[in-house]
mmCIF file of C-alpha atoms in Angstrom:
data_model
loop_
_atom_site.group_PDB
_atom_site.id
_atom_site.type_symbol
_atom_site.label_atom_id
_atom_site.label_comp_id
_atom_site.label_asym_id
_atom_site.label_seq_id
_atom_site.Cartn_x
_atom_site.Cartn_y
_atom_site.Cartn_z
ATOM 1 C CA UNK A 1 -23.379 47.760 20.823
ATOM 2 C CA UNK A 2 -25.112 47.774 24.499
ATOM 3 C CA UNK A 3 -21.897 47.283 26.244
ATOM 4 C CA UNK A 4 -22.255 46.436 30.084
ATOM 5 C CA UNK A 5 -18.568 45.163 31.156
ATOM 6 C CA UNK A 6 -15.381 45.637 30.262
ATOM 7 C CA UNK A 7 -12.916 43.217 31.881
ATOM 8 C CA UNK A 8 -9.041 42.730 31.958
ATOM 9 C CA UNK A 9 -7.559 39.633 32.283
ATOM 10 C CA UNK A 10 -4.358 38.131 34.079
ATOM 11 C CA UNK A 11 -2.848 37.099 30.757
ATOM 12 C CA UNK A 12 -4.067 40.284 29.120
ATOM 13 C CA UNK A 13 -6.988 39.503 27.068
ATOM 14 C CA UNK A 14 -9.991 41.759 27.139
ATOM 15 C CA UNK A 15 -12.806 40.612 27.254
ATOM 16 C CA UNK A 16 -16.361 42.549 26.904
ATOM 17 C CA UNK A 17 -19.705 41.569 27.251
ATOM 18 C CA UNK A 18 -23.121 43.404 25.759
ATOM 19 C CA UNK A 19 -26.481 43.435 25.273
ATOM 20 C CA UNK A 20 -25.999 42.777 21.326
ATOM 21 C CA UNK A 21 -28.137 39.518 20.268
ATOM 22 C CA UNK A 22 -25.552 39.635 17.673
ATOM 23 C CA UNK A 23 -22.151 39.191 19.543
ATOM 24 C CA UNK A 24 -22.780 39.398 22.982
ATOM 25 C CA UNK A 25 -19.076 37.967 24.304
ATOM 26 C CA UNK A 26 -16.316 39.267 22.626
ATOM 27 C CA UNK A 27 -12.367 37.989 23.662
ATOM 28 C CA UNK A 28 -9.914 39.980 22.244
ATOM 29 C CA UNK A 29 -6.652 37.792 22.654
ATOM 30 C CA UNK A 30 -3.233 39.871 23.252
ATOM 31 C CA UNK A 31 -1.861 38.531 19.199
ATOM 32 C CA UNK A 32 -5.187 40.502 17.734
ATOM 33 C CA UNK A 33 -6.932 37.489 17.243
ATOM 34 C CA UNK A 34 -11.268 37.779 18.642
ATOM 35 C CA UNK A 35 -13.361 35.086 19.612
ATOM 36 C CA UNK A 36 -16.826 35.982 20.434
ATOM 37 C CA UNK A 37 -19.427 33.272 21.899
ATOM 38 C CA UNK A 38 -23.035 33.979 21.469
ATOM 39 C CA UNK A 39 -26.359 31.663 21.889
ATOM 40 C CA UNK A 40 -25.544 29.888 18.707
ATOM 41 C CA UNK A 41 -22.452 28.748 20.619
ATOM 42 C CA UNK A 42 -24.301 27.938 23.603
ATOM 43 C CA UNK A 43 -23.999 30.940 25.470
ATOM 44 C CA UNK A 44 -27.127 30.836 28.346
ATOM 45 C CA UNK A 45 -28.193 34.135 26.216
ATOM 46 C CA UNK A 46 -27.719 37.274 24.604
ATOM 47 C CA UNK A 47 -27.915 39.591 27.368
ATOM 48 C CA UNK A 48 -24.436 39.768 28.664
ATOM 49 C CA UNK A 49 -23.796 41.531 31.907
ATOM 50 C CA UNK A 50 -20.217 40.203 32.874
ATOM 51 C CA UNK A 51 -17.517 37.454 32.186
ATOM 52 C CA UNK A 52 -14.189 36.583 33.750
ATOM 53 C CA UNK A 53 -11.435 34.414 33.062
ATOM 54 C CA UNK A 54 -10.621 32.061 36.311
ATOM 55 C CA UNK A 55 -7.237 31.663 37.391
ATOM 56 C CA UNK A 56 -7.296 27.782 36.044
ATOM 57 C CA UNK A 57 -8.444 28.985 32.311
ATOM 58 C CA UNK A 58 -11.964 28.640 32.230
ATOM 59 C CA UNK A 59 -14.729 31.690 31.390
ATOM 60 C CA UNK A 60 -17.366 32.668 33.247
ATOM 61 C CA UNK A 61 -20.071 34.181 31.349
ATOM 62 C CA UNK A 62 -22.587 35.974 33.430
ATOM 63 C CA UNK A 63 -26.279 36.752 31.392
ATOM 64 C CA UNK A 64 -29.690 38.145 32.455
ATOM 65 C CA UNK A 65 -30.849 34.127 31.292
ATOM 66 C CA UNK A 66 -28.328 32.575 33.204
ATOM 67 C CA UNK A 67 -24.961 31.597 34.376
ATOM 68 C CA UNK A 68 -22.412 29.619 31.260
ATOM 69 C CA UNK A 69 -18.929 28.140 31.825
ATOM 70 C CA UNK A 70 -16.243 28.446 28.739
ATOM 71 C CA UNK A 71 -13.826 25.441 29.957
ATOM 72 C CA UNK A 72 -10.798 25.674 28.386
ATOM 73 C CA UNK A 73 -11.401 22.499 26.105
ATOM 74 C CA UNK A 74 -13.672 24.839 24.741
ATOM 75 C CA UNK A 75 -17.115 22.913 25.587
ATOM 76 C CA UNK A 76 -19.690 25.393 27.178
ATOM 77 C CA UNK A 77 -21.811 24.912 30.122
ATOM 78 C CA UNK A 78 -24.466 26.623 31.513
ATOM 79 C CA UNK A 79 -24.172 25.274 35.402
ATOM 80 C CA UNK A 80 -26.770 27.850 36.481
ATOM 81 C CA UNK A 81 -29.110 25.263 35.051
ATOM 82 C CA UNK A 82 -27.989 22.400 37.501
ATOM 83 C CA UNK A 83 -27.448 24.758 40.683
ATOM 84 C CA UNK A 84 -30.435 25.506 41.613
ATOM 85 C CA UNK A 85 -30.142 28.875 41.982
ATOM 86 C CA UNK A 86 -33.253 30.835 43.159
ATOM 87 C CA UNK A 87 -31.778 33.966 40.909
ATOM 88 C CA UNK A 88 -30.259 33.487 37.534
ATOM 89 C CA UNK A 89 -29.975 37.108 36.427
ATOM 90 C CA UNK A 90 -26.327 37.492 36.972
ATOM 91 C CA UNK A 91 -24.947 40.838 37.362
ATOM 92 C CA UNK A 92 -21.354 40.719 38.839
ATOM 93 C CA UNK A 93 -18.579 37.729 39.073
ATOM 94 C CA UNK A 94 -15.435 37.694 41.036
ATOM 95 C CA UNK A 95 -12.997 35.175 41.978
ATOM 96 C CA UNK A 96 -11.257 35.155 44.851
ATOM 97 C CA UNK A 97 -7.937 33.912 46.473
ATOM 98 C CA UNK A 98 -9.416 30.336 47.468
ATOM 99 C CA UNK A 99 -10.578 30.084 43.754
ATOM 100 C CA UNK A 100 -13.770 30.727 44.657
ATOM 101 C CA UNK A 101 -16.086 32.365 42.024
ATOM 102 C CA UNK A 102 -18.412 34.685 43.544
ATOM 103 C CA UNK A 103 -21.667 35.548 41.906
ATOM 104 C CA UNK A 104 -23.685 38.737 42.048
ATOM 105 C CA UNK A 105 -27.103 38.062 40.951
ATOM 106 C CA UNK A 106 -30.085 41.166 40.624
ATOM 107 C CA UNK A 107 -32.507 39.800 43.445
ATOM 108 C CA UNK A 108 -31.241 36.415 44.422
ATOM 109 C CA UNK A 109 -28.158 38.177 46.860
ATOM 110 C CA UNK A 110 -24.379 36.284 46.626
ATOM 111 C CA UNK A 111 -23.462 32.683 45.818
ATOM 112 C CA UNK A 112 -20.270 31.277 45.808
ATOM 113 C CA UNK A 113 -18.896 28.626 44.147
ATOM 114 C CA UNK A 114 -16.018 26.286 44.255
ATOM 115 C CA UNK A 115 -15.228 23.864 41.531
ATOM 116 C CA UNK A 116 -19.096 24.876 39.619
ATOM 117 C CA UNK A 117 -21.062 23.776 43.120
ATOM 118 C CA UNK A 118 -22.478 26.033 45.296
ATOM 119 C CA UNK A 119 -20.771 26.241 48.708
ATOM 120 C CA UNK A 120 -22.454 29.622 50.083
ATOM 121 C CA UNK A 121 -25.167 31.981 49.519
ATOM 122 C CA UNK A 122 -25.548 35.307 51.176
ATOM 123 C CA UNK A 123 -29.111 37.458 51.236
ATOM 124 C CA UNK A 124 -30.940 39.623 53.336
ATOM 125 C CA UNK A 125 -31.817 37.435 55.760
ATOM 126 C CA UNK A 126 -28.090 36.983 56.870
ATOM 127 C CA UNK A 127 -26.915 40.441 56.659
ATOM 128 C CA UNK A 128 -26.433 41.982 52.971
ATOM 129 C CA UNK A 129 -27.783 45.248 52.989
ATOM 130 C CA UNK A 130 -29.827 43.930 49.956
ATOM 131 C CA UNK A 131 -30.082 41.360 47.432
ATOM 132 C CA UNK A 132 -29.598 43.397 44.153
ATOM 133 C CA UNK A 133 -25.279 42.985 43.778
ATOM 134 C CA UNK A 134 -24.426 45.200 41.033
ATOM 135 C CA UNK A 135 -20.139 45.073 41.950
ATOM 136 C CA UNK A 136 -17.820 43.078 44.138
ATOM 137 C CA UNK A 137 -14.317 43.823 45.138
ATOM 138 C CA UNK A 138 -11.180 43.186 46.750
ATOM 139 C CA UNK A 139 -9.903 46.059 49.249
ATOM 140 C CA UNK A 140 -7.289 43.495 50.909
ATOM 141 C CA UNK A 141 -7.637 40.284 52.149
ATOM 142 C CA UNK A 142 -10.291 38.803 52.982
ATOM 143 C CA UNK A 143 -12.395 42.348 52.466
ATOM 144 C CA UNK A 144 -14.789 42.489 50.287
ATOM 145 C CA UNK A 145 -17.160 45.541 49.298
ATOM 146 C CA UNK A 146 -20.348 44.918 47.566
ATOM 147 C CA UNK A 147 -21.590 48.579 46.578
ATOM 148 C CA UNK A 148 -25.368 49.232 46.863
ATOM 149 C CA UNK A 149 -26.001 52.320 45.968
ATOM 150 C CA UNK A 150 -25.828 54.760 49.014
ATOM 151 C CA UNK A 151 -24.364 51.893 51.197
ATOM 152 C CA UNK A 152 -22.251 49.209 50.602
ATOM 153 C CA UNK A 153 -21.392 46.279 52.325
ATOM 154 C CA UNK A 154 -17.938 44.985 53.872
ATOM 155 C CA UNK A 155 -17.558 41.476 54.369
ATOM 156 C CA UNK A 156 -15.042 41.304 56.876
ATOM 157 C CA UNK A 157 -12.280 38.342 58.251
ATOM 158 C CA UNK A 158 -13.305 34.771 56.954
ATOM 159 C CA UNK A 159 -14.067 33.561 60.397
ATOM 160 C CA UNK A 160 -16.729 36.160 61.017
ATOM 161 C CA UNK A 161 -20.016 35.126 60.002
ATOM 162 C CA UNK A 162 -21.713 38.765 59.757
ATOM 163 C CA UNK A 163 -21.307 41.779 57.399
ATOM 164 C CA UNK A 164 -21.194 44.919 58.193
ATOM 165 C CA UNK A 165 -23.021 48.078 56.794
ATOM 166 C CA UNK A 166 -21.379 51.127 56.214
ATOM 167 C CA UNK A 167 -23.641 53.873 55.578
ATOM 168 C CA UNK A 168 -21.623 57.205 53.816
ATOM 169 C CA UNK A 169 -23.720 60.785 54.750
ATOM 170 C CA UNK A 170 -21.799 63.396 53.692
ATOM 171 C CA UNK A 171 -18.940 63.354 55.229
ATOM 172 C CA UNK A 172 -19.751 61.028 58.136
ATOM 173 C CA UNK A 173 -19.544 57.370 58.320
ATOM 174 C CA UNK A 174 -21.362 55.170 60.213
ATOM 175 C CA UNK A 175 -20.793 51.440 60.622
ATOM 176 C CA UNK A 176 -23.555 49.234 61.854
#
């Protein structure tokens, strides 16, 4: 197995995604019981980058084909299909404290979305360092670091409307 993410959840199941055309989302539930989801299941595809379970219950399934929602009725969508989104190669998810689920895409920059709609997208054009988001994280509130590979980016209080770059060079740092 390719594996590419290896995620915890808040109720403790672990859940991994791979590269395997065979199982390419595998939930291992806290009793020992696994579910995996693949394309036969209706799974975007088999190139699994990242999932996440949302704080209401539902999966997020990032692929290189696309982005698919697990609801927890167990029907799948794949909502990348409907949103429009320039960049469907998903790299990174994250939801946040507004139950926002933030979406890291290789190219296409950030989108976010609230209740499977798009409500913001961040590129280049309005301040990411670039559009390639391989991680996003939680410092403390409101902060958020999207690492890109010697600098990263900190997205700063949610009434700014910037980002700013830190660049690390040895043992200096310079913000911009």
């Amino acid at each position: 197995l390719r594996i590419r993410h290896v995620g915890l959840t808040s109720d403790n199941e672990l859940l991994v995604s791979t590269f395997s055309t065979e199982i390419p989302q595998i939930c291992m539930k806290p009793d020992g019981t696994i579910k995996t989801w693949s394309v036969d299941d209706g799974i975007v595809g088999n190139r699994d980058r990242v999932s996440i379970k949302t704080s209401w219950g539902d999966y997020y399934v990032g692929t290189a084909q696309g982005l698919t929602v697990i609801h927890r009725n167990g029907s799948l969508d794949t909502i990348s299909k409907h949103l429009e989104m320039e960049n469907v190669y998903i790299m990174w998810l994250y939801e946040d404290d507004d139950k926002q689920v933030w979406v890291g895409t290789n190219g296409g920059g950030v989108y976010i979305l609230k209740d499977e709609k798009i409500v913001k997208h961040y590129t280049t054009d309005m301040g990411l360092a670039g559009n390639v988001i391989f991680k996003i994280y939680a410092v403390r509130a409101f902060d958020l670091v999207f690492p890109l590979s010697v600098q990263f980016k900190l997205f700063g209080d949610p009434e700014s409307v910037g980002f700013f770059i830190f660049i690390c060079s040895g043992s200096k740092l310079d913000t911009r």
